[in-house]
mmCIF file of C-alpha atoms in Angstrom:
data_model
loop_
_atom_site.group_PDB
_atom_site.id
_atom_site.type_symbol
_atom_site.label_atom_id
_atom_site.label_comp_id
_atom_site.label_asym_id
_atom_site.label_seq_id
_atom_site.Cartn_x
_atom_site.Cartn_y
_atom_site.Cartn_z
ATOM 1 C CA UNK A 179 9.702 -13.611 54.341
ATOM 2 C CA UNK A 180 9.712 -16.910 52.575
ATOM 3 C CA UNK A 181 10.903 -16.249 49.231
ATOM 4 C CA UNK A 182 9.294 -18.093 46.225
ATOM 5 C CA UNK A 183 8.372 -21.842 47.090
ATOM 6 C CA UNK A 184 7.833 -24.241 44.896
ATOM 7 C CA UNK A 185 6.262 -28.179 45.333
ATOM 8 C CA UNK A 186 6.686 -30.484 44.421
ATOM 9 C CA UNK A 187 10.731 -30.748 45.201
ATOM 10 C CA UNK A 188 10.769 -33.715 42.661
ATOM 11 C CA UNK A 189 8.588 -35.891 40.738
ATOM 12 C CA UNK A 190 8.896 -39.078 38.354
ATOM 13 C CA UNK A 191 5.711 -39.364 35.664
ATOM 14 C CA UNK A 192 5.430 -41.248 32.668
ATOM 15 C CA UNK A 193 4.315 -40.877 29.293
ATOM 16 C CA UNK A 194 1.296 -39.523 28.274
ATOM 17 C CA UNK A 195 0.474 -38.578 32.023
ATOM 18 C CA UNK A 196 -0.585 -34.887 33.079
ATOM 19 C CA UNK A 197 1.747 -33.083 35.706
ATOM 20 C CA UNK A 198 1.022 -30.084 37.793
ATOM 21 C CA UNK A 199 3.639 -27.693 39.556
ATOM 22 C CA UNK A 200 2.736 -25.052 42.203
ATOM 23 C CA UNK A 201 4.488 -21.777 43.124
ATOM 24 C CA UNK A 202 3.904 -19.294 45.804
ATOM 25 C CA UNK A 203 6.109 -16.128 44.911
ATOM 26 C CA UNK A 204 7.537 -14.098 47.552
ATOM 27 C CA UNK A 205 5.659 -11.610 49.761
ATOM 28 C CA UNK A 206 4.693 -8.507 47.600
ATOM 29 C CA UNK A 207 5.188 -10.222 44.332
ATOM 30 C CA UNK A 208 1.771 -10.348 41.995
ATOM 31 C CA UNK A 209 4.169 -11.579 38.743
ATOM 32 C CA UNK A 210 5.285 -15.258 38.290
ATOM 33 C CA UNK A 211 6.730 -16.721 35.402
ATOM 34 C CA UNK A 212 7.627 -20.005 34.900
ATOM 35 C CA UNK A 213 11.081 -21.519 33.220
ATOM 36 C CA UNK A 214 11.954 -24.920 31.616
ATOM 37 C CA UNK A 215 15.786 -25.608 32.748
ATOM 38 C CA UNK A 216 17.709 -28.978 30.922
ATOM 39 C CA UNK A 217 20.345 -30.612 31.751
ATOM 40 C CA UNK A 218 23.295 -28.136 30.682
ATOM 41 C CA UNK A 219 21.179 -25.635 29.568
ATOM 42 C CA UNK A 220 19.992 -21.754 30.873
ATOM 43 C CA UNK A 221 16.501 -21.435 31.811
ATOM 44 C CA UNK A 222 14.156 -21.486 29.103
ATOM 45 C CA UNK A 223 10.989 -18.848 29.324
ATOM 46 C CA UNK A 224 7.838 -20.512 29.045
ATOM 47 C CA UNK A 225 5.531 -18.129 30.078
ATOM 48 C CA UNK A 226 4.250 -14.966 32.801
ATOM 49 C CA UNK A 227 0.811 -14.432 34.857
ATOM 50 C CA UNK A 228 0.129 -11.138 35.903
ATOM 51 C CA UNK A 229 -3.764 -10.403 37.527
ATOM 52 C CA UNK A 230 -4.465 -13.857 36.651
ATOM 53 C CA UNK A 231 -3.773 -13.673 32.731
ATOM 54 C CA UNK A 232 -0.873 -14.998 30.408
ATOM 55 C CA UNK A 233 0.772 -11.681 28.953
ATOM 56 C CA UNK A 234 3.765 -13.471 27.651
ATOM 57 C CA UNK A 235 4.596 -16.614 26.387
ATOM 58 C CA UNK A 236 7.317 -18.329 25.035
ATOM 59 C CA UNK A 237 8.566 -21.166 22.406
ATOM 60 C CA UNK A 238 6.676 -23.768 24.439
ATOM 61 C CA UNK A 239 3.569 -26.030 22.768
ATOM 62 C CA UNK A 240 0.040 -25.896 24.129
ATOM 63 C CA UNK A 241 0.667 -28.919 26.085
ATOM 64 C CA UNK A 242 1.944 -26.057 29.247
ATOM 65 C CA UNK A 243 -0.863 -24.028 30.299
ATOM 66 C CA UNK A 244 -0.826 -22.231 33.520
ATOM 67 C CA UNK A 245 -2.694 -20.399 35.965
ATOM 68 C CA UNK A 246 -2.543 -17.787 38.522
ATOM 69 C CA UNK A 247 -5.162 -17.580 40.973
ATOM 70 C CA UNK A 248 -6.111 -13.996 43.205
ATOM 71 C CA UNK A 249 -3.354 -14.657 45.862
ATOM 72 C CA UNK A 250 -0.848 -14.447 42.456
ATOM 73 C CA UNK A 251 -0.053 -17.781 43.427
ATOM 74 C CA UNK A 252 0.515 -20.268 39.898
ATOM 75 C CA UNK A 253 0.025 -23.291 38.310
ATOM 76 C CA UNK A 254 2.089 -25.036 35.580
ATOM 77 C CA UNK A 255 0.256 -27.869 34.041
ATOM 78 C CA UNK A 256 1.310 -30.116 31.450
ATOM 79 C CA UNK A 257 -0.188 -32.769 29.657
ATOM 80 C CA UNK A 258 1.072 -35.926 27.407
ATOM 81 C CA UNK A 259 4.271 -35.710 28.955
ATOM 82 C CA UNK A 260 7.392 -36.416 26.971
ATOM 83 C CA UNK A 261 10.802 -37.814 27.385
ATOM 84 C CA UNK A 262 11.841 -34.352 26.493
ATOM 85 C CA UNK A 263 9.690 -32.753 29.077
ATOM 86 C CA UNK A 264 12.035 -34.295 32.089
ATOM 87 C CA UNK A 265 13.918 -30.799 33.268
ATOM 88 C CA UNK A 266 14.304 -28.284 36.369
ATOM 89 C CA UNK A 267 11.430 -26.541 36.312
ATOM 90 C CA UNK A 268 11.109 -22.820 38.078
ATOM 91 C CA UNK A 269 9.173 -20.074 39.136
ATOM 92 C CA UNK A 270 10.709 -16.577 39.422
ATOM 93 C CA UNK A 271 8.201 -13.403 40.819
ATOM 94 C CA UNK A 272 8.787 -9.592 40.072
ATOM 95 C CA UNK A 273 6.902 -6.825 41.600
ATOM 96 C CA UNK A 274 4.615 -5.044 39.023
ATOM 97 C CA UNK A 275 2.944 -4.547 35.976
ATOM 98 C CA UNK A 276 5.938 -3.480 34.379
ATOM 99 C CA UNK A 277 8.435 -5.038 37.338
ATOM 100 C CA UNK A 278 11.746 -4.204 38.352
ATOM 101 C CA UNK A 279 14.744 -6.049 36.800
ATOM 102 C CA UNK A 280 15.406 -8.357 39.300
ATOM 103 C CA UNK A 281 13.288 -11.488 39.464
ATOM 104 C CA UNK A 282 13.433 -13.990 42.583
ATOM 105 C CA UNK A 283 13.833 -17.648 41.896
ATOM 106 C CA UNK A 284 12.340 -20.649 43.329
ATOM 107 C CA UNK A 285 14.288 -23.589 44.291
ATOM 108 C CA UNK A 286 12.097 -25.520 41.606
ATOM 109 C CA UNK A 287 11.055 -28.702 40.696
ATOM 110 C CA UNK A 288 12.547 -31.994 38.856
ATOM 111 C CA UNK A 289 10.475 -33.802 36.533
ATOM 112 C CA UNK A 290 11.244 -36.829 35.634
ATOM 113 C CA UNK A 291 9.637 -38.324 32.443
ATOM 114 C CA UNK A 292 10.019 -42.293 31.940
ATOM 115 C CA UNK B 12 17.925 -18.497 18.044
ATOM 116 C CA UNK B 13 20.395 -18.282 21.144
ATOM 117 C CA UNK B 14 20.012 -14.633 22.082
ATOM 118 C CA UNK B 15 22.256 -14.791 25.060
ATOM 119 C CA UNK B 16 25.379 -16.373 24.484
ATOM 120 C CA UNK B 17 27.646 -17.598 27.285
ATOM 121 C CA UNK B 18 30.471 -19.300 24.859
ATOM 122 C CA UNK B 19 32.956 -20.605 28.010
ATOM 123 C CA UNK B 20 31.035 -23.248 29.502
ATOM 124 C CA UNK B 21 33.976 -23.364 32.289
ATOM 125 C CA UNK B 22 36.480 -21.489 34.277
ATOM 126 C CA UNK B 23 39.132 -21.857 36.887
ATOM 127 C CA UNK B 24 40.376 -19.477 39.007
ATOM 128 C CA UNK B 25 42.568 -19.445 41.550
ATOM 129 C CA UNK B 26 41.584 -17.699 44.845
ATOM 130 C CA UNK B 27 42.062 -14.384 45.288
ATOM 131 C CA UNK B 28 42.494 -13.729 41.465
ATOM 132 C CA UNK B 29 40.089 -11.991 39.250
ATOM 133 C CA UNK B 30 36.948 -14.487 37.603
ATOM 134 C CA UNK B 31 36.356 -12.954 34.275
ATOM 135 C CA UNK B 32 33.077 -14.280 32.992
ATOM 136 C CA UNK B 33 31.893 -13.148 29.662
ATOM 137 C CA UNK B 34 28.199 -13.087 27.422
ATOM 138 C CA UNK B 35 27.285 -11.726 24.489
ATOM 139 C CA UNK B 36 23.873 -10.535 23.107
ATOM 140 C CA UNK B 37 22.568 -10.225 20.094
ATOM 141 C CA UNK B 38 18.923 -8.184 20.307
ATOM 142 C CA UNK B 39 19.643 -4.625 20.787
ATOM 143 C CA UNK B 40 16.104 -3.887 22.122
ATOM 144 C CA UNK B 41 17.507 -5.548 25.631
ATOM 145 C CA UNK B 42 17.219 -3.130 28.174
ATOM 146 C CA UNK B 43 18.326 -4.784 31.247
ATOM 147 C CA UNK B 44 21.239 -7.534 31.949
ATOM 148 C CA UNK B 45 21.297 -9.617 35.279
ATOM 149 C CA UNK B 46 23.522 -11.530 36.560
ATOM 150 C CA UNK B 47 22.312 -14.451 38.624
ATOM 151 C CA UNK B 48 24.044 -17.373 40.490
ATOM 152 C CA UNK B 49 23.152 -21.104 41.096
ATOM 153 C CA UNK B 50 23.999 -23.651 43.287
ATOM 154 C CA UNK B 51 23.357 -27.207 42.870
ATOM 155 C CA UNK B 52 19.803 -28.174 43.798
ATOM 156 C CA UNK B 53 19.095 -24.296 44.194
ATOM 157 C CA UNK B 54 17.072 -21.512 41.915
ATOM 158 C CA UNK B 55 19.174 -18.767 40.307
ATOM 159 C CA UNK B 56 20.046 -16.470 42.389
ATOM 160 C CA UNK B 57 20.339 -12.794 41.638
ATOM 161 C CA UNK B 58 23.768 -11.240 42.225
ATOM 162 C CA UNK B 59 23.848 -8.134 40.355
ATOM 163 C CA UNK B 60 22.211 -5.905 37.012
ATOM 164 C CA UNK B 61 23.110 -3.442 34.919
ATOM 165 C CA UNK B 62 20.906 -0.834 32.591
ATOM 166 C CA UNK B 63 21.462 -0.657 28.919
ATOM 167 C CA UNK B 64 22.219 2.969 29.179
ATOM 168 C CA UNK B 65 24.879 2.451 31.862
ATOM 169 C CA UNK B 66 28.052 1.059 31.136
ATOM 170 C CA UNK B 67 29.257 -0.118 34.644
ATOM 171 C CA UNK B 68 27.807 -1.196 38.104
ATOM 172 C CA UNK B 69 29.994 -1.889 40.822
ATOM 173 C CA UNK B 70 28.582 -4.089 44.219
ATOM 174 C CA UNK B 71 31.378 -4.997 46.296
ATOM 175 C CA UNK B 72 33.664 -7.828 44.477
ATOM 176 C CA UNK B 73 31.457 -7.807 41.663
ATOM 177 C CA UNK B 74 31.517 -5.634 38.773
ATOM 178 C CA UNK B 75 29.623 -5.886 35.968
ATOM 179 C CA UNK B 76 30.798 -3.725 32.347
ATOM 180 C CA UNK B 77 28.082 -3.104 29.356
ATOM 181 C CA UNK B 78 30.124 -2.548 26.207
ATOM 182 C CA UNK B 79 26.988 -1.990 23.734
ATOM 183 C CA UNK B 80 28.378 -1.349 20.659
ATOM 184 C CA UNK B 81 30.232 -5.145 20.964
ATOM 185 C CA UNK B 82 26.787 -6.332 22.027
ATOM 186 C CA UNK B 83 28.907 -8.174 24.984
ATOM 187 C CA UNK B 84 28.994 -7.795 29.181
ATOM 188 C CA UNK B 85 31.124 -9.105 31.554
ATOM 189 C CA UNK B 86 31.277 -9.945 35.332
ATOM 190 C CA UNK B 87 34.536 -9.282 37.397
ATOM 191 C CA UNK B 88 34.459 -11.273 40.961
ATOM 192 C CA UNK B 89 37.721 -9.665 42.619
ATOM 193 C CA UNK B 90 39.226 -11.083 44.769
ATOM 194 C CA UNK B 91 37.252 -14.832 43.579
ATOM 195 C CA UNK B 92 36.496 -17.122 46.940
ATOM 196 C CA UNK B 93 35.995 -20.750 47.053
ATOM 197 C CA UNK B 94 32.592 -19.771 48.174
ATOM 198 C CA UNK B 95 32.092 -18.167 44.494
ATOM 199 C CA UNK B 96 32.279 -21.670 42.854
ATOM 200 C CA UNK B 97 28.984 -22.053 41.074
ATOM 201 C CA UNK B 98 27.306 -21.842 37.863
ATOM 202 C CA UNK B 99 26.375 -18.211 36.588
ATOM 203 C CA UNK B 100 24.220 -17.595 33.892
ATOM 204 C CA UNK B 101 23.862 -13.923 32.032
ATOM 205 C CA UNK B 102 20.423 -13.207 31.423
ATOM 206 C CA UNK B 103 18.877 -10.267 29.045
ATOM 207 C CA UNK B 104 15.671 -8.719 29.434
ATOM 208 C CA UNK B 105 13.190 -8.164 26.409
ATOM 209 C CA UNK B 106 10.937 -5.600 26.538
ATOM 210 C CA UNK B 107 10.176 -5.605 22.633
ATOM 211 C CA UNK B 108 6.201 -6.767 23.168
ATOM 212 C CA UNK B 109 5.353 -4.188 25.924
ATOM 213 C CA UNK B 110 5.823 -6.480 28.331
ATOM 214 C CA UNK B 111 8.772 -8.263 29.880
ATOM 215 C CA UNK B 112 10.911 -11.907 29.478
ATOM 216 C CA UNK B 113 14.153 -13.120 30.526
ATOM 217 C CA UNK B 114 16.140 -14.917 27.941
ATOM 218 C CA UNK B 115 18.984 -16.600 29.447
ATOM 219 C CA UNK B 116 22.530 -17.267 28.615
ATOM 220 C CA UNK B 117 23.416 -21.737 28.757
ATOM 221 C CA UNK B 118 25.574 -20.628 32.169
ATOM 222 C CA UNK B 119 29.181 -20.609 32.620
ATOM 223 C CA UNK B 120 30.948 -22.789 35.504
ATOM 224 C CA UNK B 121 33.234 -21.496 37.637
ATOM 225 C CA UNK B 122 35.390 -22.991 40.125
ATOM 226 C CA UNK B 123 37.503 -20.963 42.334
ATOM 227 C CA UNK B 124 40.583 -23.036 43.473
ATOM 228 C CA UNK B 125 41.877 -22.301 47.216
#
């Protein structure tokens, strides 16, 4: 069993350019949601895919959009990057509609916004 | 709104003592609390969970207590290990919209001294 992967490991953009991030989630898993971890800080929610629709989002501007595609793998996309954007981003997967407790990380992936 | 409050941002233990690592919680609709671990250039990692209508769960050196009315939880590593040294983060689940997020706690440090 793989786990949840995640790729890019790391990635520098700059300003204004579009980014996209790809998670497969572990074997059995059809939920992903994605995080937004900063320097010092917990993971921040940004949003879930579950049968290929967002049921949850958090605090997080249009500029993330996502999608999950029939083998529950996901995309995170953002666009007009920001300084601010540049963070540890990760994908966790749950089994279920409702899903146990316990979500399974990915190793995730840096962005770095210059 | 922090919703998950880890207040230490550090700890030292020696090895073989007890690590006492402490969150608080603010949203009583929670009904889950995880416990995850991370290494440096690593996801979280999940280590152990606890239901809001239990008050302990025990997994081999780690204990984790649920005092509700105090809104707080705490994870016991007994004896601590050098191995333990990492950051943990406390994380809530909120299952107030019918579906499910994780809101996470800003991580405590811990470094177990041999």
């Amino acid at each position: 069993d793989a786990g949840v992967t995640q790729s890019p490991t790391h990635l520098i953009k700059t300003r204004g350019q579009q980014v996209t991030l790809r998670c497969s989630p572990k074997s059995g898993h059809d939920t992903v949601s994605w995080y937004q971890q900063a320097l010092g800080q917990g993971p921040q929610f940004i949003f879930q895919y579950y049968e290929e629709e967002e049921r949850q989002r958090g605090n997080f501007p249009d500029r993330f959009s996502g999608h999950q595609f029939p083998n529950y793998s996901s995309e995170l996309n953002v666009n007009a990057l920001l300084l601010g954007d540049s963070a540890l981003y990760l994908c966790a997967s749950s089994p279920g509609r409702r899903g146990k407790e316990t979500q399974y990380f990915g190793p995730g992936t840096r962005l770095l916004v210059l | 709104d922090q919703q998950v409050k880890q207040n230490s941002p550090s700890l030292s233990v020696q090895e073989g003592r007890i690590s006492i690592l402490n969150c608080d919680y603010t949203n009583s609709m929670f009904d889950y609390f995880l416990w995850y671990k991370k290494y440096p250039a690593e996801g979280p990692t999940f280590l152990i969970s606890i239901s809001s209508i239990k008050d302990k769960n025990e997994d081999g050196r780690f204990t984790v207590f649920l005092n509700k009315s105090a809104k707080h939880l705490s994870l016991h590593i007994v004896p601590s290990q050098p191995g333990d040294s990492a950051v943990y983060f406390c994380a809530a689940r909120d299952v107030t919209s019918g579906t499910y997020k994780y809101i996470f706690g800003t991580g405590t440090r811990l470094k177990v001294l041999a």
